[in-house]
mmCIF file of N, CA and C in Angstrom:
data_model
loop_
_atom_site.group_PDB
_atom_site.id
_atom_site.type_symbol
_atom_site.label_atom_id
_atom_site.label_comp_id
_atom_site.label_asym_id
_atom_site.label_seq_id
_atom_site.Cartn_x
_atom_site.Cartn_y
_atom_site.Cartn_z
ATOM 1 N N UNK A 1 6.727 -17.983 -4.725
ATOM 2 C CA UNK A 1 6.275 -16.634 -4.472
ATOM 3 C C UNK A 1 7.350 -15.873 -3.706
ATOM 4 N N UNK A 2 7.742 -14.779 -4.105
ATOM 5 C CA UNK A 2 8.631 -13.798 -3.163
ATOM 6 C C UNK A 2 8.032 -13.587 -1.952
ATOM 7 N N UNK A 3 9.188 -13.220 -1.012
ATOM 8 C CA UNK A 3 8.340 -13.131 0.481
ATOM 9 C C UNK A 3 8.380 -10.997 0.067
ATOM 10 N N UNK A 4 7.364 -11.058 0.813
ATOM 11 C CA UNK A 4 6.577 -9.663 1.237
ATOM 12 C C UNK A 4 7.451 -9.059 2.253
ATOM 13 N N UNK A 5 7.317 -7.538 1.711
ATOM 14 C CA UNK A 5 8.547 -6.563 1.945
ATOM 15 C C UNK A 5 7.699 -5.597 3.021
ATOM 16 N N UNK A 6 6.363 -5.763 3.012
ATOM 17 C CA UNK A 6 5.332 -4.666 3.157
ATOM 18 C C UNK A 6 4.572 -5.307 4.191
ATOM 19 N N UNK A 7 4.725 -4.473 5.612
ATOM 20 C CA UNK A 7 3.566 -5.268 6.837
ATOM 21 C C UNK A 7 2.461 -4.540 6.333
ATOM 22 N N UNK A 8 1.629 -5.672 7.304
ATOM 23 C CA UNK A 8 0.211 -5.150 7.309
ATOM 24 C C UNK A 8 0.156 -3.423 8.536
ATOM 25 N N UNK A 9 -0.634 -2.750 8.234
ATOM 26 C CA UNK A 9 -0.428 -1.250 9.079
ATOM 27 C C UNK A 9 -0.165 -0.028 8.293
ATOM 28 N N UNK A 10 0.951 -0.594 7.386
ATOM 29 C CA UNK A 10 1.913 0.209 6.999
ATOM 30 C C UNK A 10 1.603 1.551 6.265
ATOM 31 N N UNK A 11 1.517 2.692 6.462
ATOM 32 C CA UNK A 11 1.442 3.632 6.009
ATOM 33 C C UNK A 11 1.604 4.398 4.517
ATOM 34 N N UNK A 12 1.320 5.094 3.890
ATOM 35 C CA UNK A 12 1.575 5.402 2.726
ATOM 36 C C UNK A 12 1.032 6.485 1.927
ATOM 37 N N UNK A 13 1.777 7.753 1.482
ATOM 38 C CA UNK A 13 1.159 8.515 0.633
ATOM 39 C C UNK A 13 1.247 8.380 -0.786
ATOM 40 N N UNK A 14 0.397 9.275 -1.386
ATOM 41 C CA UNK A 14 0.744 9.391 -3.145
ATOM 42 C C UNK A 14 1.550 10.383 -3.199
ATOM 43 N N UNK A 15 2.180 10.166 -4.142
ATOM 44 C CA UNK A 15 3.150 11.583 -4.290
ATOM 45 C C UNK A 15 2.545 12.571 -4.533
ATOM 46 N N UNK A 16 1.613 12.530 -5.639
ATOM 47 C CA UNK A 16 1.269 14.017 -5.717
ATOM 48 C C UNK A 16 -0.515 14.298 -5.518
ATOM 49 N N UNK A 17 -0.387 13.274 -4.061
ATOM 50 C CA UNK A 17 -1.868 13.333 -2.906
ATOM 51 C C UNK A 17 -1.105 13.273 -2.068
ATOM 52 N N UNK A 18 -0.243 14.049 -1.457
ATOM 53 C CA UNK A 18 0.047 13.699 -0.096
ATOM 54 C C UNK A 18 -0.335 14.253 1.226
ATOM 55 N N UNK A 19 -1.528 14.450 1.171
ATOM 56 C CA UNK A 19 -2.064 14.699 2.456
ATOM 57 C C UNK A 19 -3.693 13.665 2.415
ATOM 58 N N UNK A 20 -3.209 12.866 1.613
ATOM 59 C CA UNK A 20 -3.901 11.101 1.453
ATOM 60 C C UNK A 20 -3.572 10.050 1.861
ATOM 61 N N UNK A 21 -4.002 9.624 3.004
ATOM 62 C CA UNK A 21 -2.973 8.291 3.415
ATOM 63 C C UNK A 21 -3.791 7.159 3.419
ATOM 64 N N UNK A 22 -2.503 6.143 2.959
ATOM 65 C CA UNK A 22 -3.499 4.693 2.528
ATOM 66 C C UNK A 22 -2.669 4.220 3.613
ATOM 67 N N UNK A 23 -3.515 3.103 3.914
ATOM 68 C CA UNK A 23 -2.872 1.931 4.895
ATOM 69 C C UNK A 23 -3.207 0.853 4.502
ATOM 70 N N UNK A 24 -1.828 -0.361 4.377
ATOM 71 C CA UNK A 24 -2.023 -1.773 4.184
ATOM 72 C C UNK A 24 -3.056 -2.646 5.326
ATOM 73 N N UNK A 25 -4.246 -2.527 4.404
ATOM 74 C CA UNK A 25 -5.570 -3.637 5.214
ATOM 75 C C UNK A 25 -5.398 -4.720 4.917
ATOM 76 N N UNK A 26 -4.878 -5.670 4.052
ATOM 77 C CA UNK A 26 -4.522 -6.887 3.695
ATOM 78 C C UNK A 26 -3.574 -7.496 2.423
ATOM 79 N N UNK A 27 -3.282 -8.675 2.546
ATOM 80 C CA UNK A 27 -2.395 -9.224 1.701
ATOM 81 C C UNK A 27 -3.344 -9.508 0.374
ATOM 82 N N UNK A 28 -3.191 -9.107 -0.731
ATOM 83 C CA UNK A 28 -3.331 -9.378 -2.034
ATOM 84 C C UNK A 28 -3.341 -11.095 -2.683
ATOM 85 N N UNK A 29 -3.618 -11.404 -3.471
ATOM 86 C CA UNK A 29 -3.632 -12.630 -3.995
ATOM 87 C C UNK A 29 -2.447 -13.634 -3.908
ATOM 88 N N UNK A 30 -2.625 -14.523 -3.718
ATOM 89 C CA UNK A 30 -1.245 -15.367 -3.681
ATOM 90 C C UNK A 30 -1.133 -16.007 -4.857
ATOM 91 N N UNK A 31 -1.703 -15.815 -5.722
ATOM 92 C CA UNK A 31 -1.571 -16.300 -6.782
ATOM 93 C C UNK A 31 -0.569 -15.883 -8.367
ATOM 94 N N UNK A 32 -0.254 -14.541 -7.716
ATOM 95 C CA UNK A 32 0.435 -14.197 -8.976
ATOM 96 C C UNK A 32 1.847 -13.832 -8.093
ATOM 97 N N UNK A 33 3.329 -14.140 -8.866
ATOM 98 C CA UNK A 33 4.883 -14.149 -8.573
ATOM 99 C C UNK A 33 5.100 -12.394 -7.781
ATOM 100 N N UNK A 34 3.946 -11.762 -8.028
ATOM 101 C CA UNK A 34 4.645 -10.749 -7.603
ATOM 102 C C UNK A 34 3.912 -9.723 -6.496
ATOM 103 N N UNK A 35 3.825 -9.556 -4.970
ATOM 104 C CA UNK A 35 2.959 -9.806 -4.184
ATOM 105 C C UNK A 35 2.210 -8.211 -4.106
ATOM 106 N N UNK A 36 0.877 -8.547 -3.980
ATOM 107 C CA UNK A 36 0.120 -7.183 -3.732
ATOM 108 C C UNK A 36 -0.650 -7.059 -2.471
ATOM 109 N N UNK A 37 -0.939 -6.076 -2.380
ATOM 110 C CA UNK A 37 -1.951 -5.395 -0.696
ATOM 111 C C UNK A 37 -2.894 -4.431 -1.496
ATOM 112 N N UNK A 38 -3.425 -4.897 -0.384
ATOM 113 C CA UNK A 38 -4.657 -3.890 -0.655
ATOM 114 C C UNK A 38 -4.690 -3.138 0.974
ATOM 115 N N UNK A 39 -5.120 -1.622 0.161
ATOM 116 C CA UNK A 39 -4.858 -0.609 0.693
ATOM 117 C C UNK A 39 -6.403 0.047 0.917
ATOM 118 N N UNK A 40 -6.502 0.937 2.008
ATOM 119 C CA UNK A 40 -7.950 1.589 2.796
ATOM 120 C C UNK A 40 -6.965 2.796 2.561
ATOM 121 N N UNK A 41 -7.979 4.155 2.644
ATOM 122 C CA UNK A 41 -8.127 5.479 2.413
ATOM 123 C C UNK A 41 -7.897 5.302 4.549
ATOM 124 N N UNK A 42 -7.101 6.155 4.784
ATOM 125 C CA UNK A 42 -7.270 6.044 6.337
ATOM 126 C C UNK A 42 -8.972 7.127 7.065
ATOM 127 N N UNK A 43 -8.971 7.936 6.262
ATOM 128 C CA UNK A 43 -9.793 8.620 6.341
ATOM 129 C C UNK A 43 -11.492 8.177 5.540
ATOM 130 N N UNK A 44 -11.058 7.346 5.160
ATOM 131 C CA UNK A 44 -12.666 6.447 4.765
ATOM 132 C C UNK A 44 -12.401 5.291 4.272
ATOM 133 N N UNK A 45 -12.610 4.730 5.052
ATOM 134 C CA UNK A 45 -12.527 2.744 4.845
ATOM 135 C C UNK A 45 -13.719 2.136 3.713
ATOM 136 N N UNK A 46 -13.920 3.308 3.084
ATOM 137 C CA UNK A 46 -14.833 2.248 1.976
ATOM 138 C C UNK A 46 -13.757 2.406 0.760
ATOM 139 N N UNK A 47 -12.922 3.513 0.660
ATOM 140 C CA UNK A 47 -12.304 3.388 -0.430
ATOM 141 C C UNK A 47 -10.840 2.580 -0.193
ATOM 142 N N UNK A 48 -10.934 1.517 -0.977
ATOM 143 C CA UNK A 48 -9.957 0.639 -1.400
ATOM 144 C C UNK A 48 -9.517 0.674 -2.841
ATOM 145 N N UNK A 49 -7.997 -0.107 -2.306
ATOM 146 C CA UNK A 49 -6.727 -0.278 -3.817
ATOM 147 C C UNK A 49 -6.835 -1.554 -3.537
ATOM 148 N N UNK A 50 -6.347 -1.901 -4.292
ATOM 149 C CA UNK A 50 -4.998 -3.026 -4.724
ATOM 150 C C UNK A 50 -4.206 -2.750 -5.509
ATOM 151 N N UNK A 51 -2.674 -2.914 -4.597
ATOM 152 C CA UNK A 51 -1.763 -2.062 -5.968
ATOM 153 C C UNK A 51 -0.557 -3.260 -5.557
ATOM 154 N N UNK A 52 0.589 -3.311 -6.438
ATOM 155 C CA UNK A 52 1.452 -4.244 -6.167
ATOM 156 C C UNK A 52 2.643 -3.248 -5.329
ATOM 157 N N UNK A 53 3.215 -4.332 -5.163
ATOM 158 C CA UNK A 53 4.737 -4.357 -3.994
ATOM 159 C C UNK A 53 5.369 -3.312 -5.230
ATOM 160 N N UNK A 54 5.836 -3.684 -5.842
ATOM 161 C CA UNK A 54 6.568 -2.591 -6.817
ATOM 162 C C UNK A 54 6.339 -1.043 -7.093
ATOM 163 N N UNK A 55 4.800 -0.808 -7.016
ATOM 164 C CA UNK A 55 4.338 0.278 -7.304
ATOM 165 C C UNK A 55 4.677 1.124 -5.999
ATOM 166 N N UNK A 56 4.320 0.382 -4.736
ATOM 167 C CA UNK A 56 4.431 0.738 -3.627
ATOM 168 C C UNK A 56 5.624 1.221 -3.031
ATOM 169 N N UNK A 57 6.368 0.622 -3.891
ATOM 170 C CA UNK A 57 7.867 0.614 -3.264
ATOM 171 C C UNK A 57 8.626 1.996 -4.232
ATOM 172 N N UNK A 58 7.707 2.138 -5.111
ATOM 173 C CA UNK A 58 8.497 3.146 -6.263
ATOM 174 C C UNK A 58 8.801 4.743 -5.805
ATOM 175 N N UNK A 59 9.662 5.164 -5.704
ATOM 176 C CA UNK A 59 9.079 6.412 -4.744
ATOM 177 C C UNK A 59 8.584 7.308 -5.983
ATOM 178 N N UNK A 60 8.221 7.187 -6.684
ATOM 179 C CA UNK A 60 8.006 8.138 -8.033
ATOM 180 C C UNK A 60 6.342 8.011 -7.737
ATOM 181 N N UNK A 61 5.917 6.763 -7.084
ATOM 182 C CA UNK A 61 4.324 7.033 -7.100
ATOM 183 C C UNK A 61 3.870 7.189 -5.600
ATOM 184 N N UNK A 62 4.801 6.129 -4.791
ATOM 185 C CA UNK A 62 4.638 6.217 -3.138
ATOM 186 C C UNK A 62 5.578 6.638 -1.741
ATOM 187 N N UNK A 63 5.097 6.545 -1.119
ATOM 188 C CA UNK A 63 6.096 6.829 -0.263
ATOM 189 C C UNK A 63 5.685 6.661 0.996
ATOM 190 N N UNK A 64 6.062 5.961 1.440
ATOM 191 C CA UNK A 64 5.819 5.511 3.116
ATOM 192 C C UNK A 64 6.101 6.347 3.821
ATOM 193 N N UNK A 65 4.996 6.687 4.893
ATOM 194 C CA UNK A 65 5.494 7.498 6.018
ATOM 195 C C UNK A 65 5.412 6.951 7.155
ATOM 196 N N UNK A 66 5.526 7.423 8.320
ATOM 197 C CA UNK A 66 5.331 7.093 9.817
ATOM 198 C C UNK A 66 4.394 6.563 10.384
ATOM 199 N N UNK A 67 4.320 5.460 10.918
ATOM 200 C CA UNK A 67 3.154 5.104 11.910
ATOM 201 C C UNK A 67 2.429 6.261 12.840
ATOM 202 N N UNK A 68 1.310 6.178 13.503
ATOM 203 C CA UNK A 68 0.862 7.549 14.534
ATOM 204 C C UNK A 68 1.523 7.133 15.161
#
């Protein structure tokens, strides 16, 4: 398994939601080569992702911002 690029905390908008911020709530499956998190709505913790390291990392869909 690749090691994980992405802490838990970590911040994140959509590109074209960006006044939507997700935050990494946990590590994704260990079961598949390529590692995912799952992500909380910061503004309502019922809505959850799971999206992979790649997607996350793409700036075409995400983009990390600043801790508070």
């Amino acid at each position: 398994m690749k090691k994980r690029r992405i802490d838990l905390g970590a911040r994140f908008v959509k590109v074209d939601e960006p006044r939507m911020v997700w935050v990494v709530a946990a590590n994704g499956s260990e079961r598949t080569p390529v590692p995912h998190y799952v992500l909380v709505r910061e503004d309502s913790q019922n809505r959850r992702r799971t999206l992979s390291e790649a997607v996350l990392l793409d700036r075409n869909f995400y983009r990390q911002i600043a801790e508070h």
